[in-house]
mmCIF file with all atom_site columns, C-alpha atoms in Angstrom:
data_model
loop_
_atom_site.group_PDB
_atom_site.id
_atom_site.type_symbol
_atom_site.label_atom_id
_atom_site.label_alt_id
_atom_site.label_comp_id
_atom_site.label_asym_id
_atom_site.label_entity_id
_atom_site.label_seq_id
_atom_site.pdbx_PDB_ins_code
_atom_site.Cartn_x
_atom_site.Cartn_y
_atom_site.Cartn_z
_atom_site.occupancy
_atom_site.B_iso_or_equiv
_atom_site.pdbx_formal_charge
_atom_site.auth_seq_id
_atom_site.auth_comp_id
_atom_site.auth_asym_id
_atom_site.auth_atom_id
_atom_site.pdbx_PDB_model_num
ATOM 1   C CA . UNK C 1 1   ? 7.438  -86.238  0.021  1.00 42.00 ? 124 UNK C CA 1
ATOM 2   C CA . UNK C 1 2   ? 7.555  -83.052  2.181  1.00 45.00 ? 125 UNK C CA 1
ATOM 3   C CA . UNK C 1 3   ? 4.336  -84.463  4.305  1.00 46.00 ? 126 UNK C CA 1
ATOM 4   C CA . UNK C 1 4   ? 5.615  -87.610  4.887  1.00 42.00 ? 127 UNK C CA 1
ATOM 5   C CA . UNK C 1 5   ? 8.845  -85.434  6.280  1.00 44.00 ? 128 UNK C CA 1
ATOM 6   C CA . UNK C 1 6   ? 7.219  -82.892  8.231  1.00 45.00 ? 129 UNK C CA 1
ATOM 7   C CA . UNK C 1 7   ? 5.088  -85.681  9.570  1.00 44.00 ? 130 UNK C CA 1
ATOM 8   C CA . UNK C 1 8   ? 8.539  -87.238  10.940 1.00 46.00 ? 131 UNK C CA 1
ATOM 9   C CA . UNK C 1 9   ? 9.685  -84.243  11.849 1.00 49.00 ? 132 UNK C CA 1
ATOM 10  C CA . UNK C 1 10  ? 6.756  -83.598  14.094 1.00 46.00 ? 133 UNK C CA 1
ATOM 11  C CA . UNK C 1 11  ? 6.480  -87.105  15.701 1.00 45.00 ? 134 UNK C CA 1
ATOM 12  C CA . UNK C 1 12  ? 10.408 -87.179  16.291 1.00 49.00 ? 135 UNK C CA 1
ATOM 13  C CA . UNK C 1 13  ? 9.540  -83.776  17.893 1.00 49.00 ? 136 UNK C CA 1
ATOM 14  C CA . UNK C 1 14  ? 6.651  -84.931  19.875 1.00 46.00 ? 137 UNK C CA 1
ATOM 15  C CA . UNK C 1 15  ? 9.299  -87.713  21.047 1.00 49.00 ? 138 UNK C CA 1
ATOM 16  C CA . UNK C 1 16  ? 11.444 -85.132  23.123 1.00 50.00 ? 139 UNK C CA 1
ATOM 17  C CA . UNK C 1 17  ? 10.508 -84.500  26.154 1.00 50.00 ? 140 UNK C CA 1
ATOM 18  C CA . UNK C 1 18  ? 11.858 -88.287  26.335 1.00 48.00 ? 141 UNK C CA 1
ATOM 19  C CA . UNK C 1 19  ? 15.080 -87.157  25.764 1.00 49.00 ? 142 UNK C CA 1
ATOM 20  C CA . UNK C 1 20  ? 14.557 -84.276  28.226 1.00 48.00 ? 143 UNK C CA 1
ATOM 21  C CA . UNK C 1 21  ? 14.303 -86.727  31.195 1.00 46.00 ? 144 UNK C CA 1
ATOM 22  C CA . UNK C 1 22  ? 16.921 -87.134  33.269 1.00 46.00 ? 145 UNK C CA 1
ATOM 23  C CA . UNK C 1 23  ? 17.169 -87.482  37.122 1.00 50.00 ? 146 UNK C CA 1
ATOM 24  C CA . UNK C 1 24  ? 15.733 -84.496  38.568 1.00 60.00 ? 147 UNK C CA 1
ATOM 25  C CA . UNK C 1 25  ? 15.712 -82.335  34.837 1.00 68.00 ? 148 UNK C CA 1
ATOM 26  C CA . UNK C 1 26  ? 12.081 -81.991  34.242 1.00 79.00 ? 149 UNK C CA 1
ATOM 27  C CA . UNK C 1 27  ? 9.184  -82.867  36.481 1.00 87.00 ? 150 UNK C CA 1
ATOM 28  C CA . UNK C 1 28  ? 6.719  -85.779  35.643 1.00 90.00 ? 151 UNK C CA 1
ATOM 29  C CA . UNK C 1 29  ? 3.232  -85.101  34.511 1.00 93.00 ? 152 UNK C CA 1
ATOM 30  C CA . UNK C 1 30  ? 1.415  -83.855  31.565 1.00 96.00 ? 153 UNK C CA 1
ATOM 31  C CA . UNK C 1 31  ? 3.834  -81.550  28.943 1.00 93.00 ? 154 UNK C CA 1
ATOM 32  C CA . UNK C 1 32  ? 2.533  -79.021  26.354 1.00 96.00 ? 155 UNK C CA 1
ATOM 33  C CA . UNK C 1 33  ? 5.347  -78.275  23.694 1.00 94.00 ? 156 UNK C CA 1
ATOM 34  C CA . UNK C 1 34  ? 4.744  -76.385  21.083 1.00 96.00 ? 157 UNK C CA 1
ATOM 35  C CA . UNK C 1 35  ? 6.801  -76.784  17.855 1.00 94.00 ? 158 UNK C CA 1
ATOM 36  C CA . UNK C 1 36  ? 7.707  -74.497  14.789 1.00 96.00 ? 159 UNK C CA 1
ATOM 37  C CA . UNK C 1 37  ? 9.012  -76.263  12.021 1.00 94.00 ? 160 UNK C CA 1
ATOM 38  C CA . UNK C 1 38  ? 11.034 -74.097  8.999  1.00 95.00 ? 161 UNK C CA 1
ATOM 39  C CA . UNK C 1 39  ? 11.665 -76.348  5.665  1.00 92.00 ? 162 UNK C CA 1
ATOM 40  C CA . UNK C 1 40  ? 14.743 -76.978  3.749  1.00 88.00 ? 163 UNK C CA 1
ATOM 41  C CA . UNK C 1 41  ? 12.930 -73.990  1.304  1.00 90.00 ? 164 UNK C CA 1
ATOM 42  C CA . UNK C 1 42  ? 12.547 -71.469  4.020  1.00 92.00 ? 165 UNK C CA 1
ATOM 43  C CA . UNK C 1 43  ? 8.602  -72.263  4.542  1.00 94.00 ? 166 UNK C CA 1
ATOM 44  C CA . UNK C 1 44  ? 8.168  -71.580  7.714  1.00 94.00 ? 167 UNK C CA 1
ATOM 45  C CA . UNK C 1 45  ? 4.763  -73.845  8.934  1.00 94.00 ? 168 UNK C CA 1
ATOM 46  C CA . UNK C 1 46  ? 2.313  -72.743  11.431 1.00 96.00 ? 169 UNK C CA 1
ATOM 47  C CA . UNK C 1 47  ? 3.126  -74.121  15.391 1.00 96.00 ? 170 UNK C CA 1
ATOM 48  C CA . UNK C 1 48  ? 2.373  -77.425  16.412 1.00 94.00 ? 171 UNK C CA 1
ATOM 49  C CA . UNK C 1 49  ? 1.208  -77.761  19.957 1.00 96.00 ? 172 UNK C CA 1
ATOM 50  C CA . UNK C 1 50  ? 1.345  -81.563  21.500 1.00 94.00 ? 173 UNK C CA 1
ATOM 51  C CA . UNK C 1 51  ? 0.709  -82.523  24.762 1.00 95.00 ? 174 UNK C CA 1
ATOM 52  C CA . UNK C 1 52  ? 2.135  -85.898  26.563 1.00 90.00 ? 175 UNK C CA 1
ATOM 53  C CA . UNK C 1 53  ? 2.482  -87.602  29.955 1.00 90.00 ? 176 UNK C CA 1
ATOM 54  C CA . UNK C 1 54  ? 5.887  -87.976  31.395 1.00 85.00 ? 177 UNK C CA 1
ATOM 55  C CA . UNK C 1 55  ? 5.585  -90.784  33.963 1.00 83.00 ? 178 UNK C CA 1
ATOM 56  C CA . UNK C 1 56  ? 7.521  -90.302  37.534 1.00 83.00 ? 179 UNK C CA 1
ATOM 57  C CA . UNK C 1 57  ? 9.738  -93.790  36.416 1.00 77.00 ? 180 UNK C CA 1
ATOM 58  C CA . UNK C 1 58  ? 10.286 -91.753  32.991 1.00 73.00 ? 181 UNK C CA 1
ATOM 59  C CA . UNK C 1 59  ? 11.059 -89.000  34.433 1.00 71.00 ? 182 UNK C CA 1
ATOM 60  C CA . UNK C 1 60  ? 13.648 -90.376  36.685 1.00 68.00 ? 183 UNK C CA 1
ATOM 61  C CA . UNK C 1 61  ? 15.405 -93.158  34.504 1.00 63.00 ? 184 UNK C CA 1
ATOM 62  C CA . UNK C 1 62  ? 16.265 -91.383  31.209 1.00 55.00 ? 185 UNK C CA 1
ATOM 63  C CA . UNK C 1 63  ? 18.072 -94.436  29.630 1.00 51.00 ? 186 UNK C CA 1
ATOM 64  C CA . UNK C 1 64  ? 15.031 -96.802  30.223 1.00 56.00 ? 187 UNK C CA 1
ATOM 65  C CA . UNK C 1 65  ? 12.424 -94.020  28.583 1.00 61.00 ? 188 UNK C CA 1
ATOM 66  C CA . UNK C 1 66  ? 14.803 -93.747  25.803 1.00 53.00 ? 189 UNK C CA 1
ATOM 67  C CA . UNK C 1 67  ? 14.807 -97.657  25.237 1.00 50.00 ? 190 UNK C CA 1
ATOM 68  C CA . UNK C 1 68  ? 10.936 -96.731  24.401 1.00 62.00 ? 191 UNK C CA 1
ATOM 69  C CA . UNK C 1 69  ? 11.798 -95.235  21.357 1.00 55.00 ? 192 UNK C CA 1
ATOM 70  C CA . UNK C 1 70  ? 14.696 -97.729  20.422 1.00 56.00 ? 193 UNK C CA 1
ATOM 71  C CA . UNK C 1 71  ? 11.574 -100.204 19.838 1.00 57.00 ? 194 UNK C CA 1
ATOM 72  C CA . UNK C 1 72  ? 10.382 -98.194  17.279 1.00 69.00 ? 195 UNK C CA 1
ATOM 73  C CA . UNK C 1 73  ? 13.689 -98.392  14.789 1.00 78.00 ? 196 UNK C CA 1
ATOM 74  C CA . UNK C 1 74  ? 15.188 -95.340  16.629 1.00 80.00 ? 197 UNK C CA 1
ATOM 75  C CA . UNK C 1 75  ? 18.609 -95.723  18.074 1.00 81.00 ? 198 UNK C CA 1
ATOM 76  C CA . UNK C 1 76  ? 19.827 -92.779  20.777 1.00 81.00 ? 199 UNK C CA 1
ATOM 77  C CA . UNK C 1 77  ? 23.295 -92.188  19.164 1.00 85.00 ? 200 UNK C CA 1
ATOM 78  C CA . UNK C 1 78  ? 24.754 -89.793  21.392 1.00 86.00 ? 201 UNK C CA 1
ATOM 79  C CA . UNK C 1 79  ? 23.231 -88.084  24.306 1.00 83.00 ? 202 UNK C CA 1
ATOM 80  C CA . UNK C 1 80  ? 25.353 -85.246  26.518 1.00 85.00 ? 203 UNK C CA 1
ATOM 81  C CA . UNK C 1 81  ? 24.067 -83.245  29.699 1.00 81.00 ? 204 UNK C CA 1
ATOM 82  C CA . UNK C 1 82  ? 25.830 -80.391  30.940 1.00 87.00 ? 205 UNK C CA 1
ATOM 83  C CA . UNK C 1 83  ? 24.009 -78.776  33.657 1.00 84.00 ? 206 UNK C CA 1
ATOM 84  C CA . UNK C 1 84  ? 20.738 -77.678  32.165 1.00 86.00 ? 207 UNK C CA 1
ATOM 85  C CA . UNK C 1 85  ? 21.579 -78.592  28.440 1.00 87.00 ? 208 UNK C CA 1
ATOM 86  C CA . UNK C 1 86  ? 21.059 -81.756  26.939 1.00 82.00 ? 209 UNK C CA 1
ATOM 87  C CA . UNK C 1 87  ? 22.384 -82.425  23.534 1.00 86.00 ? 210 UNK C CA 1
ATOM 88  C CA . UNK C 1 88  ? 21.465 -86.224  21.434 1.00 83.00 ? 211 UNK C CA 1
ATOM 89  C CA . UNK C 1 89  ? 21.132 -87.298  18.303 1.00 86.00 ? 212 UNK C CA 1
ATOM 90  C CA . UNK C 1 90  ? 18.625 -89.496  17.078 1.00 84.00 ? 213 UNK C CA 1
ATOM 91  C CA . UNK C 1 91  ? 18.641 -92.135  13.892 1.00 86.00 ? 214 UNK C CA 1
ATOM 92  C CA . UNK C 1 92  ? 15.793 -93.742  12.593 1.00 84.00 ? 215 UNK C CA 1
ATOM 93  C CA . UNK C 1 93  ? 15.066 -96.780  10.113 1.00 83.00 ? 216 UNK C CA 1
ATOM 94  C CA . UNK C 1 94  ? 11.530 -96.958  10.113 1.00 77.00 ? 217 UNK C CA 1
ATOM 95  C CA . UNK C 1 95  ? 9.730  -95.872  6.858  1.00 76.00 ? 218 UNK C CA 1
ATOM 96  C CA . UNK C 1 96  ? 13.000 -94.357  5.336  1.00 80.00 ? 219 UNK C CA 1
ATOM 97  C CA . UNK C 1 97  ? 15.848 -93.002  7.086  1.00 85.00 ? 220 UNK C CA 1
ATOM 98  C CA . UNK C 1 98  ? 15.843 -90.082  9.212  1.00 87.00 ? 221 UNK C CA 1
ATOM 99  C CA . UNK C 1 99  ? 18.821 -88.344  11.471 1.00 88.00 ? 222 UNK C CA 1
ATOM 100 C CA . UNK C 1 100 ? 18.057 -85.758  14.350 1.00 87.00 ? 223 UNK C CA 1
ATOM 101 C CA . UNK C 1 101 ? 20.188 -83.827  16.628 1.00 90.00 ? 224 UNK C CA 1
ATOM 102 C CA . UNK C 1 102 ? 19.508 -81.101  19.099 1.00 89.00 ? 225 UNK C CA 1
ATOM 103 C CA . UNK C 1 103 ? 19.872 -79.279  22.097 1.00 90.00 ? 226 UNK C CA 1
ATOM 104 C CA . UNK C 1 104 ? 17.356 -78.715  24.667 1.00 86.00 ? 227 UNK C CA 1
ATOM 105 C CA . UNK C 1 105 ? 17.797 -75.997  27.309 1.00 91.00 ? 228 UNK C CA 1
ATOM 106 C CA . UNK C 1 106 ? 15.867 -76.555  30.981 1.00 88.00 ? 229 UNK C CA 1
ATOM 107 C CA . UNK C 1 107 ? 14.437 -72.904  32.014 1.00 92.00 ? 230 UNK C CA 1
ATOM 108 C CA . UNK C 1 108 ? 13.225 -74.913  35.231 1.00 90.00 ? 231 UNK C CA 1
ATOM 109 C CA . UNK C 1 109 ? 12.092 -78.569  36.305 1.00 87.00 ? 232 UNK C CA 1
ATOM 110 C CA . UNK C 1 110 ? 8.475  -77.469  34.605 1.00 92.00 ? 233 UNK C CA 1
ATOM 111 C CA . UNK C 1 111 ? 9.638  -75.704  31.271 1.00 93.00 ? 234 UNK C CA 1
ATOM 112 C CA . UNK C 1 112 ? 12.270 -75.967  28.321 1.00 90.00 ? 235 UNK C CA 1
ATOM 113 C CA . UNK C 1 113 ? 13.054 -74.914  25.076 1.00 94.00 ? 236 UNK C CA 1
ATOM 114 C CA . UNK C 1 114 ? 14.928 -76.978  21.900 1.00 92.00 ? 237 UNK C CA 1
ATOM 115 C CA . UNK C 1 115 ? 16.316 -76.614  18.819 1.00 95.00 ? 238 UNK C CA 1
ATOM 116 C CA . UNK C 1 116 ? 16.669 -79.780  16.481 1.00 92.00 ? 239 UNK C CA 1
ATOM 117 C CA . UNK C 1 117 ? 17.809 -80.667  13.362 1.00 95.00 ? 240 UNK C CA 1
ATOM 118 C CA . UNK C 1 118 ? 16.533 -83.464  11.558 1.00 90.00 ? 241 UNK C CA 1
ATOM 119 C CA . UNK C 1 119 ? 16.975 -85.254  7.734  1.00 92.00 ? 242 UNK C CA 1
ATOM 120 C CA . UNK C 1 120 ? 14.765 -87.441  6.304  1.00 87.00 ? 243 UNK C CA 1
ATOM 121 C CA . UNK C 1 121 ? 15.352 -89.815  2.801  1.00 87.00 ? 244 UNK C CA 1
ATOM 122 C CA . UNK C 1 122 ? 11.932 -90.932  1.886  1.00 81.00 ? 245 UNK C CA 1
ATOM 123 C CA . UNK C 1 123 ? 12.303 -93.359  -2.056 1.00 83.00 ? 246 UNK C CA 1
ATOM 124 C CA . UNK C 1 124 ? 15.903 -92.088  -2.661 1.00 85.00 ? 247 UNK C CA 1
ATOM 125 C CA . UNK C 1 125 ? 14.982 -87.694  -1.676 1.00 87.00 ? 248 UNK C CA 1
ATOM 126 C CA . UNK C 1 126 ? 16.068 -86.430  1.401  1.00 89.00 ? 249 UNK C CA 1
ATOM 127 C CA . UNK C 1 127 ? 14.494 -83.530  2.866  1.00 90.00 ? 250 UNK C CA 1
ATOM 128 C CA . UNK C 1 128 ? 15.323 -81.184  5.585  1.00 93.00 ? 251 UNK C CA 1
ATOM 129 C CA . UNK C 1 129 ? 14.310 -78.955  8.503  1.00 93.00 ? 252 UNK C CA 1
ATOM 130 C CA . UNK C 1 130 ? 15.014 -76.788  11.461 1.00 96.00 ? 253 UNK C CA 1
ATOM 131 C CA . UNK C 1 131 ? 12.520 -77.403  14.403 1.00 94.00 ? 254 UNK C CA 1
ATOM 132 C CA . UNK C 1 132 ? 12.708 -75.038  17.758 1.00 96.00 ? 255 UNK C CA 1
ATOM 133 C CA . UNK C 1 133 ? 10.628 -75.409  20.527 1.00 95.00 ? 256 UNK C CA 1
ATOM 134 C CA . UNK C 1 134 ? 9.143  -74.826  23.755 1.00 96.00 ? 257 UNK C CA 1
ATOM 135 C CA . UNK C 1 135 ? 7.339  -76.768  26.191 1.00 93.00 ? 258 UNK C CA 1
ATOM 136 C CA . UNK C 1 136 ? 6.057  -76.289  29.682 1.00 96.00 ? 259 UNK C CA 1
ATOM 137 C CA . UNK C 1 137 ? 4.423  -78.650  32.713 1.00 95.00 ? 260 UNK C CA 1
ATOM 138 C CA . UNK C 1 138 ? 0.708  -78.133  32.678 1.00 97.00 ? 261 UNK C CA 1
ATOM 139 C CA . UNK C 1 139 ? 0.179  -80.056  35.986 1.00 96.00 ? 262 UNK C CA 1
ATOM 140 C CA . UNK C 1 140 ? -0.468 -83.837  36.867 1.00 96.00 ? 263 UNK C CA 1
ATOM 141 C CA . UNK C 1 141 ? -1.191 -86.415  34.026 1.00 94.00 ? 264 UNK C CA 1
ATOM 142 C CA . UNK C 1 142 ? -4.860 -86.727  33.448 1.00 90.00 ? 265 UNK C CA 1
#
């Protein structure tokens, strides 16, 4: 049960710097982000670094990149920018049911940082955990 959650946790993790795009908020190209995941329990699991390409037509139309994920049996349920913050939430159907929400803070157009929430009810148990984050811009997409 907790695999199949941290699992989720880490892919709808891997997922953000989708929902980091927007306009001019983060550069296109290849993204490192590194991940620390604490469980429901406390257990705090070792980082998970992730790398991904961010395209220059993801970069700069944040609704179409999120319709990626929508495919997937994730709806975008709310999504807020404020300057350099950008807080969404996230619900999926796929394999169970799973909620996120977070914030991510832009440091610059090549690096961020995030904090997420996220549930996930796998056969009737829900599980829970508390993600945070950072990522930087490693330089063009290989």
């Amino acid at each position: 049960m907790i695999k199949t959650a941290l699992i989720a946790a880490a892919l709808t993790a891997c997922a953000l710097p989708l929902l980091a795009q927007a306009d001019d908020y983060i550069e296109p190209g290849e993204w490192q982000q590194t991940i620390h995941i604490t469980t429901a329990t406390g257990k705090t699991l070792p980082p998970k670094t992730s790398k991904s390409c961010v395209s220059p037509e993801d970069a700069s139309h944040m609704r179409k990149a999120l319709a990626k994920n929508q495919g997937q049996g994730c709806k975008v349920t709310q999504y807020d920018r404020d300057d350099n913050v950008v807080t969404w939430q996230v619900v999926c159907t796929t394999n169970g049911h799973s909620e996120a929400s977070g914030k991510i803070t832009r440091k610059s157009p090549t690096a961020y940082s995030m904090e997420m929430d996220s549930s996930f009810t796998v056969a009737g148990r829900t599980s829970k955990t508390h993600i945070t984050g950072e990522a930087k811009r490693l330089g063009e997409c290989p």
